[in-house]
Structures are given as C-alpha cells and as structure tokens.
mmCIF file of C-alpha atoms in Angstrom:
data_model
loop_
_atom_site.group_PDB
_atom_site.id
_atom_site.type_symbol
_atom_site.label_atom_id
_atom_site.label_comp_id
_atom_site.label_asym_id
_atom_site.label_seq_id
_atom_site.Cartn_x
_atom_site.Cartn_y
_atom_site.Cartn_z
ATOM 1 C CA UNK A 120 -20.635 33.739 -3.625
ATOM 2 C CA UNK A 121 -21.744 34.045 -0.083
ATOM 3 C CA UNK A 122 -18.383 35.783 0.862
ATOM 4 C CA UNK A 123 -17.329 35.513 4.737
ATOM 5 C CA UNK A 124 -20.382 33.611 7.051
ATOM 6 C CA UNK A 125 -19.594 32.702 10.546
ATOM 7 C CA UNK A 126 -21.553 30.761 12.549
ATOM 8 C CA UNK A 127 -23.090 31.007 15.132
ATOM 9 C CA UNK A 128 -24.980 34.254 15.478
ATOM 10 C CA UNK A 129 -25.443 34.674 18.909
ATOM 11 C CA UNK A 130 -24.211 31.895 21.751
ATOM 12 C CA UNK A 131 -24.443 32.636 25.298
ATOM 13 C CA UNK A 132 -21.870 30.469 28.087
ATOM 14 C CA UNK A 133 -21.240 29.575 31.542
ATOM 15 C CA UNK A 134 -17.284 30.615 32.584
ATOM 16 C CA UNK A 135 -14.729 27.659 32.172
ATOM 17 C CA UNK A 136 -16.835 26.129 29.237
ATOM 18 C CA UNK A 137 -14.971 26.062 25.635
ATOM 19 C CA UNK A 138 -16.043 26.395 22.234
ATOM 20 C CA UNK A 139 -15.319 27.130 18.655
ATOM 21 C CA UNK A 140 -16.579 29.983 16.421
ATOM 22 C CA UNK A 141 -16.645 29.088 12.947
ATOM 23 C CA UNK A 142 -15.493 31.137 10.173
ATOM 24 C CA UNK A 143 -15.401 30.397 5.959
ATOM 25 C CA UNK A 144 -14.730 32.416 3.282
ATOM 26 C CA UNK A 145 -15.503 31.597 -0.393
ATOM 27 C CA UNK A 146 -12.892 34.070 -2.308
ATOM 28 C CA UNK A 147 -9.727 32.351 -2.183
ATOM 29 C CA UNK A 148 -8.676 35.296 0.031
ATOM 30 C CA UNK A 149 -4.699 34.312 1.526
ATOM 31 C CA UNK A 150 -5.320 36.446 4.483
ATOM 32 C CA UNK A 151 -8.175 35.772 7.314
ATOM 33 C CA UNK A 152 -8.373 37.545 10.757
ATOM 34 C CA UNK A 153 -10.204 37.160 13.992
ATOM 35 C CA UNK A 154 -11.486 40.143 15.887
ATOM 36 C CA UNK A 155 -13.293 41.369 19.211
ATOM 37 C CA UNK A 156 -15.073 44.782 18.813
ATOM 38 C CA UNK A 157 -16.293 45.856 22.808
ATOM 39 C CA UNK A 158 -18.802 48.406 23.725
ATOM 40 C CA UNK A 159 -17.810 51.825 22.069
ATOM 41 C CA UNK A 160 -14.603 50.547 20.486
ATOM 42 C CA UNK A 161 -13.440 49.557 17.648
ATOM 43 C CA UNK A 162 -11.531 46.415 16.831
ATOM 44 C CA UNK A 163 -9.018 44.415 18.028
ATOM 45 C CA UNK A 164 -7.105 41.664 16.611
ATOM 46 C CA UNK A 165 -7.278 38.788 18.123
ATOM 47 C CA UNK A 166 -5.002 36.071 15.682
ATOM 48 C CA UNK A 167 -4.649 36.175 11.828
ATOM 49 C CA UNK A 168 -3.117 33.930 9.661
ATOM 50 C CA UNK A 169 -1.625 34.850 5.783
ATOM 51 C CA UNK A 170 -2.387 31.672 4.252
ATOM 52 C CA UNK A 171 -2.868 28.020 5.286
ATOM 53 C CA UNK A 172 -1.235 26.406 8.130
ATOM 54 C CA UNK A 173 0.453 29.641 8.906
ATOM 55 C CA UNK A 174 -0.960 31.649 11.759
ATOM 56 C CA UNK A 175 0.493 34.019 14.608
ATOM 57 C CA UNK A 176 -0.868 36.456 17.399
ATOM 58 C CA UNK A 177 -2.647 40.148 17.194
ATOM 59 C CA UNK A 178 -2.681 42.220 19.740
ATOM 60 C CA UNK A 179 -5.403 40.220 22.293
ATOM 61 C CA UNK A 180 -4.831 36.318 21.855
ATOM 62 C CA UNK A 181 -4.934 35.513 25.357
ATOM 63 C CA UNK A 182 -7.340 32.770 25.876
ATOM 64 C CA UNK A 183 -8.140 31.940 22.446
ATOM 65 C CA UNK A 184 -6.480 29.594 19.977
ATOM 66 C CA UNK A 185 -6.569 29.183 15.499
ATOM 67 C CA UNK A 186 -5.407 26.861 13.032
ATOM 68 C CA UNK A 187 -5.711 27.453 9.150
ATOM 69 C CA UNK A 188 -5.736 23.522 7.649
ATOM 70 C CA UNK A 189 -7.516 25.163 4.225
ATOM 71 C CA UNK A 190 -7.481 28.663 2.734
ATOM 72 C CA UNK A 191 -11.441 29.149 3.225
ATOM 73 C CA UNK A 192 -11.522 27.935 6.920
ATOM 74 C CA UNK A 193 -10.551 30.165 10.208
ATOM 75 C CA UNK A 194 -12.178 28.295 13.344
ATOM 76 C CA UNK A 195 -11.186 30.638 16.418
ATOM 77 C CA UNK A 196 -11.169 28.281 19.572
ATOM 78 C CA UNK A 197 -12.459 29.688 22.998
ATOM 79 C CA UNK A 198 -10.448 27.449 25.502
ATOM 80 C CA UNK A 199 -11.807 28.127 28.997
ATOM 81 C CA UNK A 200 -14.737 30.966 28.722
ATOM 82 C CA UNK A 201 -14.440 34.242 30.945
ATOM 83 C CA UNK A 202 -16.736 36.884 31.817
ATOM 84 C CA UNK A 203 -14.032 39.520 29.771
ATOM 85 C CA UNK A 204 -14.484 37.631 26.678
ATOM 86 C CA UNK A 205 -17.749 38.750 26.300
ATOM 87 C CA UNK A 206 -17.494 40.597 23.121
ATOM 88 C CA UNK A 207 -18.548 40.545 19.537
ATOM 89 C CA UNK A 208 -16.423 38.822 16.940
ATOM 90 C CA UNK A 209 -15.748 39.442 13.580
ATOM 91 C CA UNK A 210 -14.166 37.287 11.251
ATOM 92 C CA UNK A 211 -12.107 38.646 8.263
ATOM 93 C CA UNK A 212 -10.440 38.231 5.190
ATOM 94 C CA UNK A 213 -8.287 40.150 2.207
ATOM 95 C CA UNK A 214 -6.793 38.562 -0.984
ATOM 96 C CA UNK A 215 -3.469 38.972 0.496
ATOM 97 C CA UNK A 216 -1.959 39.760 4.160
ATOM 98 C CA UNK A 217 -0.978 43.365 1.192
ATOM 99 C CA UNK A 218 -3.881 44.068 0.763
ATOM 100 C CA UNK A 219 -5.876 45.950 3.110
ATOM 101 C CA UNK A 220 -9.375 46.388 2.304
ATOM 102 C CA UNK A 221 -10.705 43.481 4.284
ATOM 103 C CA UNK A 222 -14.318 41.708 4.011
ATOM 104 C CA UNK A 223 -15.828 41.026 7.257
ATOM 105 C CA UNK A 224 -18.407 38.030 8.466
ATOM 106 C CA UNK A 225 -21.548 39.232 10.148
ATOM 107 C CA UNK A 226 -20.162 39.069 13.333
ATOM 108 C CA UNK A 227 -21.084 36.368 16.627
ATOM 109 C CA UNK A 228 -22.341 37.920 20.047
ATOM 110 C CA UNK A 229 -20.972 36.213 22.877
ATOM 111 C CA UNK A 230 -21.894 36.227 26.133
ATOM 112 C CA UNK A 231 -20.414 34.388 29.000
ATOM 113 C CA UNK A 232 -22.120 34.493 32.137
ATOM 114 C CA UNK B 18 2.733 51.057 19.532
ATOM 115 C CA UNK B 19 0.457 51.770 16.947
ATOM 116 C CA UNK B 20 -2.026 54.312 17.772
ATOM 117 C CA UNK B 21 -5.412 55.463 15.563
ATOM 118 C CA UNK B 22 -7.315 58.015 17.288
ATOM 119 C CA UNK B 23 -10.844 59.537 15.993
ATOM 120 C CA UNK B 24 -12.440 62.421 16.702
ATOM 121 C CA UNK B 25 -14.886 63.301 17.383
ATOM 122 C CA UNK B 26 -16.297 59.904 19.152
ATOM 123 C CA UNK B 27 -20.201 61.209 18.774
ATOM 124 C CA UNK B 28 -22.063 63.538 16.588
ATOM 125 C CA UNK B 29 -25.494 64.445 16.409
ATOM 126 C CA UNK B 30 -26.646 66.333 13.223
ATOM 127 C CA UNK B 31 -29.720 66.840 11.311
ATOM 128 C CA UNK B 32 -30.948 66.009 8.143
ATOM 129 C CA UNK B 33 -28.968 67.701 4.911
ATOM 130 C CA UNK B 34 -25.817 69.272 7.595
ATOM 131 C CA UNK B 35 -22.374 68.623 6.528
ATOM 132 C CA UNK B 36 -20.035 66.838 8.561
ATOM 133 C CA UNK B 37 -16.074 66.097 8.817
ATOM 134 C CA UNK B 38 -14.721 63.009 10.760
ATOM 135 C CA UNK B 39 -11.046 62.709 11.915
ATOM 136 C CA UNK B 40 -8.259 60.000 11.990
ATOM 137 C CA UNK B 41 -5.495 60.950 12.989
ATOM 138 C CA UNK B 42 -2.347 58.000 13.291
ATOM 139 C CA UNK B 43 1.078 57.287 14.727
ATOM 140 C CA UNK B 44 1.920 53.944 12.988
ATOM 141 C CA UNK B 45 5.465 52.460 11.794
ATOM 142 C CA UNK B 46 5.501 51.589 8.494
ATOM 143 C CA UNK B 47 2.246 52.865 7.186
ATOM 144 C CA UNK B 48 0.650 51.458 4.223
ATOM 145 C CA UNK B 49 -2.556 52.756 4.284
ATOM 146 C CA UNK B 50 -5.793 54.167 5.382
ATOM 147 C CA UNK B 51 -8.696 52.750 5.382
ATOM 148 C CA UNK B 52 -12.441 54.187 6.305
ATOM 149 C CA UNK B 53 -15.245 51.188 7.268
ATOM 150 C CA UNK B 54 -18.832 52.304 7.587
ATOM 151 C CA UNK B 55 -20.250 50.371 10.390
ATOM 152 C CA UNK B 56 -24.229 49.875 10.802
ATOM 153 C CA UNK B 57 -24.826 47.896 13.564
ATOM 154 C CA UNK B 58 -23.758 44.799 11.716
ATOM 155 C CA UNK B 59 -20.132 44.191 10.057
ATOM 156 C CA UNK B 60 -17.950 47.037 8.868
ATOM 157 C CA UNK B 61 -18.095 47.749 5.294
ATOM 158 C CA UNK B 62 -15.020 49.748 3.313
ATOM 159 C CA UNK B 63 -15.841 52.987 2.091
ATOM 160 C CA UNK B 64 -12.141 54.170 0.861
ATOM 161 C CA UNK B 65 -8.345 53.358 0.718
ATOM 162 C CA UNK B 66 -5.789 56.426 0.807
ATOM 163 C CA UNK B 67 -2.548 55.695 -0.176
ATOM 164 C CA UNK B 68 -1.442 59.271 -1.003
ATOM 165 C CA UNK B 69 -1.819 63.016 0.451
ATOM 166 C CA UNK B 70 -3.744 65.030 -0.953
ATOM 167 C CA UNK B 71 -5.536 63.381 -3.522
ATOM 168 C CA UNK B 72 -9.506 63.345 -2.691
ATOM 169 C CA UNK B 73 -10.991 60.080 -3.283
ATOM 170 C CA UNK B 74 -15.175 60.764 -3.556
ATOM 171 C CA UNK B 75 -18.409 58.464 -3.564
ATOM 172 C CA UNK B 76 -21.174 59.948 -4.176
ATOM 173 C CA UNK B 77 -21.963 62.693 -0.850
ATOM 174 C CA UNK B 78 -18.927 61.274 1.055
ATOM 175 C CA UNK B 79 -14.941 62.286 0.278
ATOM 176 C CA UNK B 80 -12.034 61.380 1.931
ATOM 177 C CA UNK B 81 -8.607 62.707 2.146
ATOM 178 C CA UNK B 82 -5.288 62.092 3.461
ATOM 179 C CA UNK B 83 -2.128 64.174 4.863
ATOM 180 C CA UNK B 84 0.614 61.615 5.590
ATOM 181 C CA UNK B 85 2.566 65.317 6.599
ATOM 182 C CA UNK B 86 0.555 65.595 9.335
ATOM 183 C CA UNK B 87 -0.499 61.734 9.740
ATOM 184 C CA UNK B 88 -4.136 62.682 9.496
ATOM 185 C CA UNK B 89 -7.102 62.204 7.188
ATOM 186 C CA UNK B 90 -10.714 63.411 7.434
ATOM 187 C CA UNK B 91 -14.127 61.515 6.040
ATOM 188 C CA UNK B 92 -16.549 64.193 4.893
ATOM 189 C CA UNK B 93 -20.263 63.488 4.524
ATOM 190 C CA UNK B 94 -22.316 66.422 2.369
ATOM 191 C CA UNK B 95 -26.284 66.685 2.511
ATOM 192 C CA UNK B 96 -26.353 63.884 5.392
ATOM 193 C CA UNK B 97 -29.037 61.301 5.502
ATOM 194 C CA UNK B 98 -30.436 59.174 8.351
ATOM 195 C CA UNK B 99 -29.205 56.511 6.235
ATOM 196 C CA UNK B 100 -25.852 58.165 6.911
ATOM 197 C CA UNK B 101 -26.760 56.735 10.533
ATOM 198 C CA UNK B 102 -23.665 54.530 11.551
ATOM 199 C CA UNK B 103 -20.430 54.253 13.335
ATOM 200 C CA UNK B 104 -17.720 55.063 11.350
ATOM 201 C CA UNK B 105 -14.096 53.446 11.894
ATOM 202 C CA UNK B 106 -10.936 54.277 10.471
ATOM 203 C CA UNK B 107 -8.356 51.863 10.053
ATOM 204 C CA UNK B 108 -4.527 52.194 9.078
ATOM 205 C CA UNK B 109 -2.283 49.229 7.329
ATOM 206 C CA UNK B 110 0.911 48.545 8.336
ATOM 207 C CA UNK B 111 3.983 47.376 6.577
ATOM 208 C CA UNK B 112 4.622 44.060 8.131
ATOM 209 C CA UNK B 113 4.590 40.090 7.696
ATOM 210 C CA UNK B 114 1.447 40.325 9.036
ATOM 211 C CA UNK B 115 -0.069 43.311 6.768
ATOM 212 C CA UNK B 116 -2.060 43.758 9.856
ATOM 213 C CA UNK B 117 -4.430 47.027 10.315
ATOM 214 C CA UNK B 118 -4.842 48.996 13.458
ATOM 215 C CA UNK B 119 -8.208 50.099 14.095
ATOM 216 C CA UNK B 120 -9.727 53.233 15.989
ATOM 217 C CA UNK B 121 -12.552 53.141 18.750
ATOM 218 C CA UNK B 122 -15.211 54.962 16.057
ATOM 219 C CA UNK B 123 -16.933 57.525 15.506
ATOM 220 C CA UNK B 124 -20.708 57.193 16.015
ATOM 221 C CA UNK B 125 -23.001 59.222 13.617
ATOM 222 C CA UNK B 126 -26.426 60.111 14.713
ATOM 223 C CA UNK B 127 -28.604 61.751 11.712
ATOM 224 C CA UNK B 128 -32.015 63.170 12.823
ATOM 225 C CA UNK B 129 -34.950 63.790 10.841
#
C-alpha cells in the first residue's frame, strides 16, 4: 500500500513552458485535492475533485487545469509556467469529500525561472 | 470568506518546556478541526475535533476545541527536538466540496 506518490520530486522550468504533475493514490479514497504551500504559509487549494470525472475549483486555480478519468489518478496540468507558480505542491486524498482527515503525497518543488 | 488564523507563527523553546499553539476560525458551516504536523516533508494528521470541550490526547500532545469561542489550542508537554516541525491547523467545511481551509502554520523550533 504505497498510499499517495506523486511524481516528480523536484522539476525546475523556463516561463511559458507546460507540464503535468502526477498524482495516484492506492486507497480507493473518493476525494483527491491539489495544493500549493508558499514560503511561510500554509496551504492552498488549488482544484479537488469528489470522485471520478467530477472536479471543480479551490480557492487558486488560475493557470492550472485537472481531470479525474479513475478514482486513483489526479494529474494537475501546468498550462503556461509563471514565475508565481513557483511553489510546492501537495497532492491529497480522503475516503470521502466527508471526511476530513486527508493523506498527503510527498509533495513536488517547482521552480520556474 | 473562510478565515484560520494561528498564533503564534514562531516559537523557540528548549528541551522538556511546555507549549500551547492556537487556531482560532471564522468558517460557515464548520465540520471540523483538524491539526497536521508538518516536518519539512508532507503534513501528517495528529487530531480531529468535532466537539468542545472534550480533550483528545496522544501521547505528550492534547488538543482541544471551543466551537463557543471558535478556537482550539494544540498542547505539547515535555517537548522534544523531535517535536521540531511546523504545525498547521486546518478546519472542514460543510459543503459539496467537504473542502478544508488551512492556516499559514505555526513553526516549532525545539533546542537541545
């Protein structure tokens, strides 16, 4: 049971390039989120999505896009990189959008130059 | 707009002090409160408060809630360096979305 992975770990890019973080969870958890956690805060949700093909916007989704085609896949799409997306994400999920206690991925460092 | 604010947002202590972190919330339909222990990796949950006033306990650290006063406080007894991390506290909201609102963090320092 490897719970939530993402992938990758660290990626650094040049502004206007796009890319995909990957995120998978093994639980058969309904609910899966995407967050940004910046220097001295905490996090911030980015999209989430209560089972599959359902998904709708947090509170930052400018500039990123999701789709849920299975229950144990959440890729988070980066469509034209900007310097203010620099962040860390965190991927996470909960057996239901009820129930709160959410499991989080390690985490991917982005940079974008 | 939902709004989690901690206090305070660093603390330096030493070895074997006692210390008391605070959330305190303005949410619509709250659900819940949640405290994440964060060591320079992914947040991991530490509690879930539902109710005032009943102390949930692991080990050194406690938690409580007030849903009165729309606070709760995370205390750690006979700290650790271990104890070392940032510590976030979340609330859950009533929605479609069961979505949870997180504060900036408070960041633990534990000296020798």
């Amino acid at each position: 049971n490897a719970g939530v992975t993402q992938t990758p770990k660290f990626q650094v890019l040049k502004t206007g390039q796009s890319m995909t973080l990957q995120c998978a969870q093994d639980m058969n958890h309904e609910y899966m989120s995407w967050y940004r956690q910046d220097p001295g805060m905490g996090l911030r949700l980015i999209h989430y999505s209560v089972g599959a093909g359902i998904t709708d916007q947090g509170e930052v989704p400018n500039g990123y896009n999701v789709s849920r085609s299975t229950t144990e896949d959440f890729p988070l799409r980066l469509l034209s990189a900007a310097p203010s997306q620099t962040s860390v994400y965190f991927c996470a999920s909960s057996f239901t959008r009820d129930s709160y206690e959410q499991y989080f991925g390690p985490g991917t460092r982005l940079t974008v130059t | 707009e939902d709004k989690v604010v901690q206090s305070p947002l660093s603390l330096v202590v030493h070895e074997g002090d006692t210390v008391t972190l605070n959330c305190s919330y303005e949410v619509t339909n709250f659900r819940s409160l949640l405290w994440y222990k964060q060591e320079k990796k992914a947040p991991t949950f530490l509690f879930m408060l539902t109710s005032s006033g009943i102390e949930k306990k692991s080990g050194r650290l406690s938690s409580i809630l007030d849903k009165k006063e729309l606070f709760s406080i995370l205390n750690i007894t006979a700290t650790q360096t271990g104890d070392s991390a940032v510590y976030l506290c979340a609330v859950g909201v009533n929605t479609n979305a069961g979505k949870s609102t997180f504060g900036d963090g408070t960041t633990l320092t534990v000296k020798p």
